[in-house]
Coordinates of C-alpha atoms in Angstrom, one line a residue:
M295 CA 19.6 -66.2 14.4
K296 CA 18.1 -69.2 12.8
R297 CA 17.5 -71.9 15.2
S298 CA 19.6 -74.7 13.5
Y299 CA 22.8 -72.1 14.0
L300 CA 21.5 -71.9 17.8
I301 CA 21.6 -75.7 18.4
G302 CA 24.8 -75.9 16.5
V303 CA 26.4 -73.1 19.1
L304 CA 24.9 -75.0 22.1
V305 CA 26.3 -78.4 20.8
I306 CA 29.7 -77.0 20.5
L307 CA 29.6 -74.8 23.9
A308 CA 28.1 -78.0 25.7
F309 CA 31.0 -80.3 24.4
S310 CA 33.7 -77.8 25.4
S311 CA 32.2 -77.4 28.8
L312 CA 33.0 -81.0 29.7
F313 CA 36.5 -80.7 29.3
I314 CA 37.0 -77.3 30.9
G315 CA 37.6 -77.2 34.7
V316 CA 40.6 -77.7 37.0
G317 CA 40.2 -81.5 37.0
Q318 CA 42.0 -82.8 33.6
L319 CA 39.6 -84.5 31.5
N320 CA 40.5 -85.3 27.8
L321 CA 39.3 -87.5 24.8
E322 CA 42.4 -89.7 25.1
G323 CA 41.4 -90.8 28.4
L324 CA 38.1 -91.3 27.8
L325 CA 39.1 -93.4 24.7
T326 CA 41.3 -95.4 26.7
H327 CA 38.6 -96.2 29.5
N328 CA 40.6 -94.3 32.1
P329 CA 38.5 -94.8 35.2
Q330 CA 39.3 -91.5 36.8
Q331 CA 38.3 -89.6 33.7
W332 CA 35.1 -91.6 33.4
Q333 CA 34.5 -90.9 37.0
L334 CA 35.1 -87.2 36.5
L335 CA 32.7 -87.1 33.5
W336 CA 29.8 -88.7 35.1
L337 CA 29.9 -87.5 38.7
S338 CA 30.7 -84.0 38.2
R339 CA 30.9 -82.7 34.5
I340 CA 27.6 -84.2 33.1
P341 CA 25.5 -83.3 36.3
R342 CA 27.0 -79.6 35.8
L343 CA 26.3 -79.5 32.1
V344 CA 22.6 -80.7 32.6
S345 CA 21.9 -78.3 35.5
I346 CA 23.4 -75.3 33.3
I347 CA 21.4 -76.3 30.6
V348 CA 17.9 -76.8 32.1
S349 CA 18.3 -74.0 34.6
G350 CA 18.9 -71.6 31.4
M351 CA 16.2 -73.1 30.1
S352 CA 14.0 -72.8 32.9
L353 CA 14.5 -69.2 33.9
S354 CA 14.4 -67.7 30.2
V355 CA 10.8 -69.4 30.0
A356 CA 9.7 -68.0 33.3
G357 CA 10.6 -64.7 32.2
L358 CA 9.0 -64.6 29.3
I359 CA 5.6 -65.6 30.8
M360 CA 6.0 -63.3 33.2
Q361 CA 6.5 -60.6 30.5
Q362 CA 3.4 -61.8 28.9
L363 CA 1.3 -62.0 31.7
T364 CA 2.4 -58.4 32.8
Q365 CA 2.5 -57.1 29.5
N366 CA 6.1 -55.4 30.3
K367 CA 9.2 -56.5 28.8
F368 CA 11.4 -55.9 31.9
V369 CA 9.6 -58.0 34.3
E370 CA 11.0 -61.5 35.3
P371 CA 11.2 -63.5 38.5
T372 CA 14.4 -61.2 39.9
T373 CA 12.5 -58.0 39.0
A374 CA 9.3 -58.9 40.6
G375 CA 10.4 -60.6 44.0
T376 CA 9.6 -63.9 43.1
M377 CA 13.2 -65.3 43.7
E378 CA 13.5 -63.3 47.0
A379 CA 10.4 -64.6 48.2
G380 CA 11.6 -68.2 47.3
K381 CA 14.9 -67.5 49.5
L382 CA 12.6 -66.2 52.3
G383 CA 10.5 -70.1 52.0
V384 CA 14.0 -71.6 51.9
L385 CA 14.7 -69.9 55.1
V386 CA 11.7 -70.9 56.9
S387 CA 12.3 -74.5 55.7
M388 CA 15.6 -74.6 57.3
L389 CA 14.0 -72.9 60.6
I390 CA 11.0 -75.1 60.9
F391 CA 11.8 -78.1 58.7
T392 CA 15.2 -78.6 59.4
S393 CA 15.7 -82.5 58.3
A394 CA 13.3 -82.0 55.3
S395 CA 13.5 -83.4 52.0
P396 CA 14.4 -81.5 49.0
L397 CA 11.1 -82.0 47.6
I398 CA 9.7 -80.4 50.7
K399 CA 11.8 -77.5 50.7
T400 CA 11.0 -77.0 47.1
A401 CA 7.4 -77.0 48.0
I402 CA 7.9 -74.3 50.6
A403 CA 10.1 -72.3 48.0
F404 CA 7.2 -72.5 45.7
I405 CA 4.4 -71.7 48.0
F406 CA 6.5 -68.3 49.0
A407 CA 7.4 -67.6 45.6
L408 CA 3.9 -68.0 44.4
C409 CA 2.8 -65.7 47.3
G410 CA 5.4 -63.2 46.5
T411 CA 4.8 -63.2 42.7
I412 CA 1.0 -62.4 43.8
V413 CA 1.9 -59.5 46.0
F414 CA 3.7 -58.1 43.4
M415 CA 0.9 -58.1 40.6
Q416 CA -1.2 -56.6 42.9
I417 CA 1.3 -53.8 43.7
M418 CA 1.5 -53.6 39.8
K419 CA -2.2 -53.0 39.4
R420 CA -2.4 -50.3 42.2
V421 CA 0.4 -48.6 40.6
K422 CA -0.8 -45.5 38.3
Q423 CA 2.5 -45.0 36.6
K424 CA 3.0 -47.8 34.1
N425 CA 6.3 -47.1 32.6
S426 CA 8.0 -50.1 31.4
I427 CA 10.9 -49.2 33.6
F428 CA 9.0 -47.9 36.5
I429 CA 7.3 -51.4 37.4
P430 CA 10.4 -53.7 37.4
L431 CA 12.1 -50.7 39.8
V432 CA 8.9 -51.5 42.1
G433 CA 9.8 -55.1 41.7
I434 CA 13.4 -54.6 42.7
M435 CA 12.5 -52.4 45.7
F436 CA 9.9 -55.0 46.7
G437 CA 12.1 -57.9 46.4
S438 CA 15.0 -55.9 48.2
I439 CA 12.6 -55.4 51.2
I440 CA 12.0 -59.1 51.3
G441 CA 15.4 -60.0 51.2
S442 CA 16.3 -57.7 54.0
F443 CA 13.8 -59.6 56.2
T444 CA 15.6 -62.8 54.9
T445 CA 19.1 -61.6 55.7
F446 CA 18.1 -60.4 59.0
F447 CA 16.6 -63.6 60.5
A448 CA 19.4 -65.5 58.9
Y449 CA 21.8 -63.5 61.1
K450 CA 19.6 -63.8 63.9
Y451 CA 19.3 -67.6 63.8
D452 CA 22.9 -68.2 62.3
L453 CA 22.1 -69.5 59.2
I454 CA 23.5 -66.8 56.8
Q455 CA 26.4 -69.3 55.8
N456 CA 23.6 -72.2 54.8
L457 CA 21.7 -69.4 53.0
N458 CA 24.5 -67.9 50.9
S459 CA 24.4 -70.8 48.6
F460 CA 20.8 -69.8 47.5
M461 CA 21.6 -66.0 47.2
Q462 CA 24.0 -66.3 44.2
G463 CA 23.9 -69.1 41.3
D464 CA 27.0 -71.4 41.3
F465 CA 27.5 -74.4 39.6
S466 CA 30.7 -75.4 41.3
L467 CA 29.3 -77.7 43.8
I468 CA 27.2 -79.6 41.6
V469 CA 27.7 -83.5 41.5
S470 CA 25.8 -86.7 41.0
G471 CA 23.3 -87.1 43.8
Q472 CA 23.0 -83.3 44.2
Y473 CA 21.6 -82.0 41.1
E474 CA 18.6 -84.1 40.3
L475 CA 15.9 -82.0 41.6
I476 CA 16.5 -79.9 38.6
Y477 CA 14.7 -82.5 36.3
L478 CA 11.5 -81.4 37.8
S479 CA 12.0 -78.1 35.5
I480 CA 11.5 -80.5 32.3
P481 CA 8.0 -81.5 32.7
L482 CA 7.1 -77.7 33.4
L483 CA 8.5 -76.8 30.4
L484 CA 6.7 -78.7 28.1
I485 CA 3.6 -77.4 30.2
A486 CA 4.6 -74.2 29.5
Y487 CA 4.9 -75.2 25.5
V488 CA 1.5 -76.5 25.3
F489 CA -0.1 -74.0 27.1
A490 CA 2.3 -71.3 25.1
N491 CA -0.8 -70.1 22.9
R492 CA -3.0 -68.9 26.1
F493 CA 0.0 -67.1 27.4
T494 CA -0.1 -65.3 24.1
V495 CA -3.7 -64.4 24.2
A496 CA -3.6 -63.3 27.8
G497 CA -0.6 -60.9 26.9
M498 CA -2.8 -58.9 24.5
G499 CA -4.9 -57.9 27.4
E500 CA -7.8 -59.0 29.7
S501 CA -10.5 -57.7 27.2
F502 CA -9.0 -58.9 24.1
A503 CA -8.3 -62.3 26.0
R504 CA -12.1 -62.7 27.1
N505 CA -13.5 -61.8 23.8
L506 CA -11.9 -64.6 22.5
G507 CA -13.5 -66.9 25.1
A508 CA -10.4 -67.3 27.2
N509 CA -10.7 -67.6 30.8
Y510 CA -8.2 -64.6 31.5
Q511 CA -7.9 -65.1 35.3
K512 CA -7.0 -68.8 35.2
I513 CA -4.6 -68.2 32.2
V514 CA -2.5 -65.5 34.7
N515 CA -3.2 -68.2 37.6
G516 CA -1.5 -71.1 35.8
G517 CA 1.4 -68.9 34.5
L518 CA 1.9 -67.5 38.1
L519 CA 2.0 -71.1 39.2
L520 CA 4.8 -72.1 36.4
V521 CA 6.6 -69.3 36.9
S522 CA 6.9 -70.1 40.8
L523 CA 7.6 -73.4 40.4
L524 CA 10.3 -73.2 37.8
S525 CA 12.0 -70.3 40.1
A526 CA 11.8 -72.8 43.2
V527 CA 13.2 -75.5 41.4
V528 CA 16.4 -73.2 39.9
L529 CA 16.7 -71.8 43.4
L530 CA 16.9 -74.8 45.4
S531 CA 19.2 -76.6 42.7
V532 CA 21.7 -73.8 41.6
G533 CA 20.7 -70.6 43.5
S534 CA 19.7 -67.3 42.3
I535 CA 20.7 -66.2 38.6
P536 CA 19.8 -62.5 37.8
F537 CA 18.6 -60.9 34.5
L538 CA 18.5 -64.2 32.6
G539 CA 14.7 -64.0 32.6
L540 CA 14.8 -60.4 31.0
I541 CA 17.7 -60.6 28.9
V542 CA 17.0 -63.8 26.8
P543 CA 13.2 -63.3 26.0
N544 CA 14.0 -59.5 24.7
L545 CA 16.7 -60.7 22.5
V546 CA 14.5 -63.4 20.8
S547 CA 11.6 -61.0 20.5
M548 CA 13.7 -58.5 18.6
Y549 CA 13.7 -61.3 15.6
R550 CA 10.9 -63.3 16.5
G551 CA 8.4 -61.1 17.8
D552 CA 6.0 -62.0 20.9
H553 CA 4.1 -65.3 19.9
L554 CA 5.1 -67.5 22.4
Q555 CA 5.0 -71.1 20.7
K556 CA 7.0 -69.8 17.9
S557 CA 9.6 -68.2 19.9
L558 CA 9.6 -70.5 23.0
P559 CA 12.3 -73.1 21.4
E560 CA 14.7 -70.2 20.3
I561 CA 14.3 -68.6 24.1
M562 CA 15.0 -72.0 25.5
I563 CA 18.0 -73.0 23.4
L564 CA 19.5 -69.1 23.8
G565 CA 18.8 -69.3 27.6
A566 CA 21.1 -72.6 27.8
V567 CA 23.6 -70.9 25.5
F568 CA 23.7 -67.8 27.4
V569 CA 24.3 -69.4 30.6
L570 CA 26.7 -71.7 29.3
C571 CA 28.9 -69.0 27.9
C572 CA 29.0 -67.2 31.4
D573 CA 29.8 -70.5 32.9
I574 CA 32.5 -70.9 30.7
I575 CA 33.9 -67.2 31.2
G576 CA 33.4 -67.8 34.8
R577 CA 35.6 -71.0 35.0
L578 CA 38.6 -69.5 32.6
I579 CA 38.8 -65.8 33.8
I580 CA 40.6 -66.6 37.1
Y581 CA 41.6 -70.1 36.3
P582 CA 42.1 -72.5 38.3
Y583 CA 39.5 -70.6 40.4
E584 CA 36.3 -69.7 39.1
L585 CA 33.4 -67.1 39.4
P586 CA 30.0 -68.0 40.6
I587 CA 27.8 -67.9 37.4
G588 CA 25.2 -65.3 39.3
M589 CA 27.9 -62.8 39.4
V590 CA 29.0 -63.5 35.8
V591 CA 25.6 -63.1 34.8
G592 CA 25.0 -60.3 36.8
V593 CA 27.8 -58.4 35.6
I594 CA 26.9 -59.1 31.7
G595 CA 23.3 -59.1 32.3
S596 CA 23.1 -55.7 33.9
G597 CA 25.2 -54.3 30.8
L598 CA 22.6 -55.9 28.3
F599 CA 19.9 -54.5 30.3
L600 CA 21.0 -51.1 30.1
Y601 CA 21.1 -51.7 26.3
L602 CA 17.7 -53.5 26.1
I603 CA 16.2 -50.3 28.0
F604 CA 17.9 -47.9 25.2
W605 CA 16.9 -49.9 22.3
R606 CA 13.2 -50.2 23.6
E607 CA 13.4 -46.4 24.2
K608 CA 14.6 -45.7 20.9
H609 CA 12.2 -48.1 18.9
G610 CA 9.1 -47.0 21.1
S611 CA 8.7 -50.4 22.4
A612 CA 7.1 -51.3 26.0

């Protein structure tokens, strides 16, 4: 799909998203300067739309970077323990820094997400079976272990209700004043684009990167920092959204290839489009109620995950 088509779809979906919801919002009310309509637009619909677009872009790029660094098409933050480790960091911040600011909580979640990702990378190095499906299964099991610890201590300290909002992505509570943290992802996305060529080189393997004069370990460390930061920001802003970083990069690589700098714009746009589609479905399927975005993406994403497994097995891709 051409980039211009993707941008057109994104614009149409974004515009439609503003007018979907329990609160009635229409062009007539906006054009007549109805104060309630404009208040709904600025306090709820626009913050939600911005959060959807930036979250979709962030997790898609995080997934792409992880796939390059691990040389595995089925690794991303939710199949490498990154998100689960970040949730443990959120719990720790609730227990120790009860009145901490969102930035402090993000920093703690980032540290835990980074540590969890590093541990996964070390596990991956020691696993003899390098099958493309086996590695993410190990990551899912690793994340489940961390998640079990997180849930246990959340129950023990009566924080399970507080932690539930981070367990599954949900845009329904996004309003002005509670979403601005997501803007931290924008400079991180720009950094990812600037260093895209280096991640592409690292994706060719350590020996190849060293032959080109690249500092392989430095590139990997920088990539892990970016992935952990992006994951932590999205986790603290909207919660966990599964499979997104796996599905979008794989779909784009089918027709764009694996060169990061060339495919990164399409991946960001498609990530935003995919999350927007899922969010609109979640708002309409049981209207006037809505399904959390994590649930909708999880259901659709699991189906696409299976499709990608069979497609890559058929075409002999790693």
